[in-house]
Amino acid sequence: MGELESFDRLAGRPVADRLGAALAATCDPAAARLGLERWLVAAGNPSLYLQGLVESPDGVERLTRVLAASGPMTDALVRHPEDGTIFFEPPRSLRAPNRDGRLREARRILGSATSYRHGLDRLRMLRTRWTLEVLDADLSDREAQWRLWRELSQIAEVLIEATAEWAWRETGSPGDLPVMIVGFGKLGGEELNYSSDVDLVYVLPDEADEATERAATKWARLFGHAMEDRMGRGSIARVDLRLRPYG
């Protein structure tokens, strides 16, 4: 689909006109149009996706802004076009207390995962979708910058907690995870941006016995790989344990 007439054939002339106006209003109309074409082709059923998009009151405008502004997010949407269906729905408010709801959602999808690796992939899916929600709010100028940083930080906290629980379960050890995970830097200050790593320290109680220490060491390796392995959807987060003064 090299021209807007391709969109016309898919959903009619009024849709093509609306798309043309939305694309022209972005910061990079050529990149947005190319990204939209790639996304629709990857969807497999472009007319259905396009119809869902234009039936949303502002879905076209929100999606094209993202496609124009972010090459990495465009590539993510092309790899997994179903993630773009969030633009069929009203945007999620970042003013609501989202942390507990996101943690429940993460635990719910882990509960139906068919394997350890499948669970991690589902967490990566959530990371992409939740980050896309924040980027949408950012580019739509719906929220103050501090709310965006706070939401990105809380998303990271939720994913860290859910991944930590999932990795502990994979160790086969009984009980709850005995390790406390402490966030420093931008994470601790709720100031993460889109490309930040997370500065973490793991704390084990002084009275932990040798068996608990071995289990915690095994967990730490699993957790690190779980957070940083990229797989098909990218990593959950980059973890930095080399904090001063001890590293």
mmCIF file of C-alpha atoms in Angstrom:
data_model
loop_
_atom_site.group_PDB
_atom_site.id
_atom_site.type_symbol
_atom_site.label_atom_id
_atom_site.label_comp_id
_atom_site.label_asym_id
_atom_site.label_seq_id
_atom_site.Cartn_x
_atom_site.Cartn_y
_atom_site.Cartn_z
ATOM 1 C CA MET A 1 0.000 0.000 0.000
ATOM 2 C CA GLY A 2 1.972 2.964 -1.212
ATOM 3 C CA GLU A 3 -0.789 5.583 -1.442
ATOM 4 C CA LEU A 4 -3.849 6.633 0.544
ATOM 5 C CA GLU A 5 -6.015 5.145 -2.201
ATOM 6 C CA SER A 6 -5.041 1.781 -0.713
ATOM 7 C CA PHE A 7 -6.801 2.790 2.487
ATOM 8 C CA ASP A 8 -9.731 3.960 0.404
ATOM 9 C CA ARG A 9 -10.082 0.473 -1.100
ATOM 10 C CA LEU A 10 -9.977 -1.080 2.364
ATOM 11 C CA ALA A 11 -12.525 1.079 4.141
ATOM 12 C CA GLY A 12 -13.846 3.822 1.861
ATOM 13 C CA ARG A 13 -12.980 7.322 0.818
ATOM 14 C CA PRO A 14 -13.993 9.075 4.059
ATOM 15 C CA VAL A 15 -11.587 6.840 5.967
ATOM 16 C CA ALA A 16 -8.772 7.678 3.562
ATOM 17 C CA ASP A 17 -9.510 11.384 3.993
ATOM 18 C CA ARG A 18 -9.424 11.076 7.786
ATOM 19 C CA LEU A 19 -6.181 9.104 7.645
ATOM 20 C CA GLY A 20 -4.642 11.689 5.356
ATOM 21 C CA ALA A 21 -5.515 14.483 7.776
ATOM 22 C CA ALA A 22 -4.185 12.525 10.781
ATOM 23 C CA LEU A 23 -0.932 11.647 9.018
ATOM 24 C CA ALA A 24 -0.382 15.226 7.862
ATOM 25 C CA ALA A 25 -0.754 16.470 11.452
ATOM 26 C CA THR A 26 2.056 14.261 12.820
ATOM 27 C CA CYS A 27 5.663 15.298 13.345
ATOM 28 C CA ASP A 28 6.792 12.966 10.516
ATOM 29 C CA PRO A 29 3.972 12.132 8.078
ATOM 30 C CA ALA A 30 6.161 9.893 5.880
ATOM 31 C CA ALA A 31 7.294 7.755 8.813
ATOM 32 C CA ALA A 32 3.746 7.581 10.164
ATOM 33 C CA ARG A 33 2.314 6.465 6.817
ATOM 34 C CA LEU A 34 5.011 3.838 6.317
ATOM 35 C CA GLY A 35 4.468 2.581 9.868
ATOM 36 C CA LEU A 36 0.706 2.416 9.371
ATOM 37 C CA GLU A 37 1.104 0.454 6.152
ATOM 38 C CA ARG A 38 3.536 -1.976 7.822
ATOM 39 C CA TRP A 39 1.198 -2.451 10.780
ATOM 40 C CA LEU A 40 -1.844 -3.129 8.594
ATOM 41 C CA VAL A 41 0.044 -5.583 6.377
ATOM 42 C CA ALA A 42 1.352 -7.424 9.441
ATOM 43 C CA ALA A 43 -2.164 -7.614 10.881
ATOM 44 C CA GLY A 44 -3.168 -10.204 8.275
ATOM 45 C CA ASN A 45 -6.702 -8.756 8.117
ATOM 46 C CA PRO A 46 -6.008 -5.074 7.440
ATOM 47 C CA SER A 47 -9.584 -4.068 6.647
ATOM 48 C CA LEU A 48 -10.782 -5.349 10.036
ATOM 49 C CA TYR A 49 -7.997 -3.529 11.892
ATOM 50 C CA LEU A 50 -8.541 -0.359 9.917
ATOM 51 C CA GLN A 51 -12.264 -0.445 10.625
ATOM 52 C CA GLY A 52 -11.663 -0.904 14.345
ATOM 53 C CA LEU A 53 -9.238 1.988 14.276
ATOM 54 C CA VAL A 54 -11.508 4.475 12.559
ATOM 55 C CA GLU A 55 -14.506 3.526 14.710
ATOM 56 C CA SER A 56 -12.595 4.817 17.728
ATOM 57 C CA PRO A 57 -13.280 8.530 18.272
ATOM 58 C CA ASP A 58 -9.586 9.471 18.258
ATOM 59 C CA GLY A 59 -7.843 6.165 17.548
ATOM 60 C CA VAL A 60 -6.436 7.209 14.167
ATOM 61 C CA GLU A 61 -4.852 10.348 15.557
ATOM 62 C CA ARG A 62 -3.389 8.591 18.608
ATOM 63 C CA LEU A 63 -1.868 5.731 16.602
ATOM 64 C CA THR A 64 -0.382 7.903 13.871
ATOM 65 C CA ARG A 65 1.291 10.120 16.482
ATOM 66 C CA VAL A 66 3.010 7.059 17.964
ATOM 67 C CA LEU A 67 4.056 5.741 14.561
ATOM 68 C CA ALA A 68 5.539 9.104 13.606
ATOM 69 C CA ALA A 69 7.463 9.583 16.846
ATOM 70 C CA SER A 70 8.843 6.160 17.786
ATOM 71 C CA GLY A 71 10.674 3.777 15.476
ATOM 72 C CA PRO A 72 11.156 1.122 18.210
ATOM 73 C CA MET A 73 7.462 1.146 19.117
ATOM 74 C CA THR A 74 6.516 0.974 15.437
ATOM 75 C CA ASP A 75 8.726 -2.097 15.047
ATOM 76 C CA ALA A 76 7.105 -3.634 18.155
ATOM 77 C CA LEU A 77 3.630 -3.064 16.714
ATOM 78 C CA VAL A 78 4.649 -4.619 13.396
ATOM 79 C CA ARG A 79 5.989 -7.709 15.201
ATOM 80 C CA HIS A 80 2.814 -7.993 17.282
ATOM 81 C CA PRO A 81 0.048 -6.024 15.531
ATOM 82 C CA GLU A 82 -2.572 -7.076 18.090
ATOM 83 C CA ASP A 83 -0.920 -4.709 20.577
ATOM 84 C CA GLY A 84 -2.179 -1.808 18.476
ATOM 85 C CA THR A 85 -5.776 -2.672 19.279
ATOM 86 C CA ILE A 86 -5.474 -0.477 22.400
ATOM 87 C CA PHE A 87 -6.230 2.385 20.014
ATOM 88 C CA PHE A 88 -9.667 0.856 19.391
ATOM 89 C CA GLU A 89 -10.509 1.685 23.027
ATOM 90 C CA PRO A 90 -10.637 4.855 25.132
ATOM 91 C CA PRO A 91 -7.232 5.679 26.644
ATOM 92 C CA ARG A 92 -6.497 4.523 30.187
ATOM 93 C CA SER A 93 -6.203 7.343 32.692
ATOM 94 C CA LEU A 94 -2.816 7.713 34.353
ATOM 95 C CA ARG A 95 -4.461 9.637 37.195
ATOM 96 C CA ALA A 96 -6.105 6.494 38.553
ATOM 97 C CA PRO A 97 -4.208 4.235 41.005
ATOM 98 C CA ASN A 98 -3.060 1.708 38.399
ATOM 99 C CA ARG A 99 -0.343 -0.170 40.300
ATOM 100 C CA ASP A 100 -2.492 -2.712 42.145
ATOM 101 C CA GLY A 101 -4.637 -3.304 39.075
ATOM 102 C CA ARG A 102 -1.584 -3.903 36.911
ATOM 103 C CA LEU A 103 -0.135 -6.347 39.465
ATOM 104 C CA ARG A 104 -3.405 -8.285 39.544
ATOM 105 C CA GLU A 105 -3.375 -8.413 35.746
ATOM 106 C CA ALA A 106 0.219 -9.668 35.685
ATOM 107 C CA ARG A 107 -0.500 -12.379 38.237
ATOM 108 C CA ARG A 108 -3.651 -13.383 36.378
ATOM 109 C CA ILE A 109 -1.910 -13.929 33.063
ATOM 110 C CA LEU A 110 0.925 -15.793 34.781
ATOM 111 C CA GLY A 111 -1.673 -18.053 36.361
ATOM 112 C CA SER A 112 -2.768 -19.236 32.920
ATOM 113 C CA ALA A 113 0.742 -19.527 31.419
ATOM 114 C CA THR A 114 1.596 -22.964 30.063
ATOM 115 C CA SER A 115 5.308 -22.835 30.949
ATOM 116 C CA TYR A 116 7.938 -20.690 32.639
ATOM 117 C CA ARG A 117 9.088 -19.217 29.302
ATOM 118 C CA HIS A 118 5.498 -18.610 28.235
ATOM 119 C CA GLY A 119 4.877 -16.661 31.435
ATOM 120 C CA LEU A 120 7.899 -14.456 30.813
ATOM 121 C CA ASP A 121 6.750 -13.770 27.271
ATOM 122 C CA ARG A 122 3.371 -12.689 28.599
ATOM 123 C CA LEU A 123 5.072 -10.274 30.981
ATOM 124 C CA ARG A 124 7.028 -8.836 28.041
ATOM 125 C CA MET A 125 3.714 -8.408 26.236
ATOM 126 C CA LEU A 126 2.341 -6.464 29.183
ATOM 127 C CA ARG A 127 5.429 -4.254 29.244
ATOM 128 C CA THR A 128 4.932 -3.313 25.598
ATOM 129 C CA ARG A 129 1.225 -2.640 26.002
ATOM 130 C CA TRP A 130 1.586 -0.627 29.202
ATOM 131 C CA THR A 131 4.483 1.403 27.809
ATOM 132 C CA LEU A 132 2.404 2.075 24.708
ATOM 133 C CA GLU A 133 -0.362 3.455 26.919
ATOM 134 C CA VAL A 134 2.088 5.878 28.535
ATOM 135 C CA LEU A 135 3.582 6.900 25.188
ATOM 136 C CA ASP A 136 0.077 7.521 23.866
ATOM 137 C CA ALA A 137 -0.701 9.780 26.835
ATOM 138 C CA ASP A 138 2.639 11.535 26.391
ATOM 139 C CA LEU A 139 2.240 12.290 22.695
ATOM 140 C CA SER A 140 -1.418 13.235 23.143
ATOM 141 C CA ASP A 141 -0.315 15.738 25.815
ATOM 142 C CA ARG A 142 -2.933 14.397 28.219
ATOM 143 C CA GLU A 143 -0.702 14.214 31.309
ATOM 144 C CA ALA A 144 2.008 16.167 33.086
ATOM 145 C CA GLN A 145 5.525 14.849 32.652
ATOM 146 C CA TRP A 146 5.842 13.793 36.290
ATOM 147 C CA ARG A 147 2.788 11.550 35.906
ATOM 148 C CA LEU A 148 4.424 9.826 32.925
ATOM 149 C CA TRP A 149 7.643 9.203 34.865
ATOM 150 C CA ARG A 150 5.673 7.912 37.850
ATOM 151 C CA GLU A 151 3.650 5.561 35.661
ATOM 152 C CA LEU A 152 6.749 4.192 33.911
ATOM 153 C CA SER A 153 8.322 3.638 37.333
ATOM 154 C CA GLN A 154 5.246 1.866 38.676
ATOM 155 C CA ILE A 155 5.075 -0.332 35.577
ATOM 156 C CA ALA A 156 8.676 -1.330 36.240
ATOM 157 C CA GLU A 157 7.879 -2.038 39.906
ATOM 158 C CA VAL A 158 4.964 -4.282 38.955
ATOM 159 C CA LEU A 159 6.998 -6.198 36.391
ATOM 160 C CA ILE A 160 9.882 -6.608 38.835
ATOM 161 C CA GLU A 161 7.545 -7.959 41.510
ATOM 162 C CA ALA A 162 5.701 -10.311 39.141
ATOM 163 C CA THR A 163 8.921 -11.563 37.538
ATOM 164 C CA ALA A 164 10.544 -12.083 40.935
ATOM 165 C CA GLU A 165 7.609 -14.198 42.108
ATOM 166 C CA TRP A 166 7.617 -16.170 38.862
ATOM 167 C CA ALA A 167 11.360 -16.857 39.070
ATOM 168 C CA TRP A 168 11.063 -17.913 42.731
ATOM 169 C CA ARG A 169 8.333 -20.359 41.786
ATOM 170 C CA GLU A 170 10.652 -21.755 39.104
ATOM 171 C CA THR A 171 13.317 -22.523 41.738
ATOM 172 C CA GLY A 172 10.909 -25.005 43.327
ATOM 173 C CA SER A 173 11.601 -23.586 46.771
ATOM 174 C CA PRO A 174 8.801 -23.511 49.359
ATOM 175 C CA GLY A 175 7.218 -20.406 50.806
ATOM 176 C CA ASP A 176 7.424 -16.814 49.657
ATOM 177 C CA LEU A 177 10.476 -15.155 48.162
ATOM 178 C CA PRO A 178 12.792 -14.320 51.099
ATOM 179 C CA VAL A 179 14.674 -11.614 49.184
ATOM 180 C CA MET A 180 13.787 -7.933 49.417
ATOM 181 C CA ILE A 181 14.367 -6.017 46.175
ATOM 182 C CA VAL A 182 15.321 -2.376 46.711
ATOM 183 C CA GLY A 183 15.124 0.135 43.878
ATOM 184 C CA PHE A 184 17.576 3.034 43.675
ATOM 185 C CA GLY A 185 18.235 5.795 41.166
ATOM 186 C CA LYS A 186 15.436 6.844 38.856
ATOM 187 C CA LEU A 187 13.337 3.847 39.837
ATOM 188 C CA GLY A 188 13.556 4.710 43.528
ATOM 189 C CA GLY A 189 12.691 8.326 42.752
ATOM 190 C CA GLU A 190 9.798 7.360 40.430
ATOM 191 C CA GLU A 191 11.522 9.153 37.543
ATOM 192 C CA LEU A 192 12.103 6.402 34.966
ATOM 193 C CA ASN A 193 12.050 7.338 31.306
ATOM 194 C CA TYR A 194 11.443 5.088 28.297
ATOM 195 C CA SER A 195 15.048 3.868 28.028
ATOM 196 C CA SER A 196 16.101 3.756 31.692
ATOM 197 C CA ASP A 197 17.612 0.694 33.270
ATOM 198 C CA VAL A 198 16.641 -0.220 36.836
ATOM 199 C CA ASP A 199 19.170 0.029 39.681
ATOM 200 C CA LEU A 200 18.492 -2.784 42.143
ATOM 201 C CA VAL A 201 19.922 -4.265 45.308
ATOM 202 C CA TYR A 202 18.867 -7.668 46.688
ATOM 203 C CA VAL A 203 18.647 -7.980 50.471
ATOM 204 C CA LEU A 204 18.494 -11.288 52.352
ATOM 205 C CA PRO A 205 17.831 -11.414 56.133
ATOM 206 C CA ASP A 206 20.932 -11.986 58.264
ATOM 207 C CA GLU A 207 19.294 -14.993 59.910
ATOM 208 C CA ALA A 208 18.739 -16.827 56.596
ATOM 209 C CA ASP A 209 20.091 -20.378 56.751
ATOM 210 C CA GLU A 210 22.379 -21.992 54.189
ATOM 211 C CA ALA A 211 19.551 -23.626 52.251
ATOM 212 C CA THR A 212 17.764 -20.288 51.921
ATOM 213 C CA GLU A 213 20.984 -18.640 50.745
ATOM 214 C CA ARG A 214 21.438 -21.296 48.051
ATOM 215 C CA ALA A 215 17.841 -20.903 46.912
ATOM 216 C CA ALA A 216 18.191 -17.119 46.869
ATOM 217 C CA THR A 217 21.376 -17.355 44.790
ATOM 218 C CA LYS A 218 19.604 -19.600 42.289
ATOM 219 C CA TRP A 219 16.700 -17.184 42.213
ATOM 220 C CA ALA A 220 18.989 -14.202 41.578
ATOM 221 C CA ARG A 221 20.419 -15.859 38.465
ATOM 222 C CA LEU A 222 16.975 -16.805 37.181
ATOM 223 C CA PHE A 223 15.568 -13.369 37.901
ATOM 224 C CA GLY A 224 18.411 -11.577 36.131
ATOM 225 C CA HIS A 225 18.003 -13.668 32.988
ATOM 226 C CA ALA A 226 14.219 -13.325 33.132
ATOM 227 C CA MET A 227 14.428 -9.539 33.251
ATOM 228 C CA GLU A 228 17.084 -9.059 30.578
ATOM 229 C CA ASP A 229 16.597 -11.861 28.013
ATOM 230 C CA ARG A 230 15.174 -10.214 24.913
ATOM 231 C CA MET A 231 13.329 -13.037 23.154
ATOM 232 C CA GLY A 232 10.738 -11.904 20.592
ATOM 233 C CA ARG A 233 9.281 -8.932 22.465
ATOM 234 C CA GLY A 234 12.445 -7.444 23.917
ATOM 235 C CA SER A 235 13.573 -7.511 27.531
ATOM 236 C CA ILE A 236 11.374 -6.719 30.509
ATOM 237 C CA ALA A 237 14.037 -4.314 31.793
ATOM 238 C CA ARG A 238 17.787 -3.848 31.936
ATOM 239 C CA VAL A 239 19.031 -4.465 35.473
ATOM 240 C CA ASP A 240 22.089 -2.735 36.958
ATOM 241 C CA LEU A 241 23.431 -4.314 40.156
ATOM 242 C CA ARG A 242 26.753 -2.440 40.085
ATOM 243 C CA LEU A 243 25.747 0.195 42.567
ATOM 244 C CA ARG A 244 28.286 2.122 44.611
ATOM 245 C CA PRO A 245 30.042 1.744 46.939
ATOM 246 C CA TYR A 246 30.261 -2.047 46.744
ATOM 247 C CA GLY A 247 28.923 -3.093 43.337
#
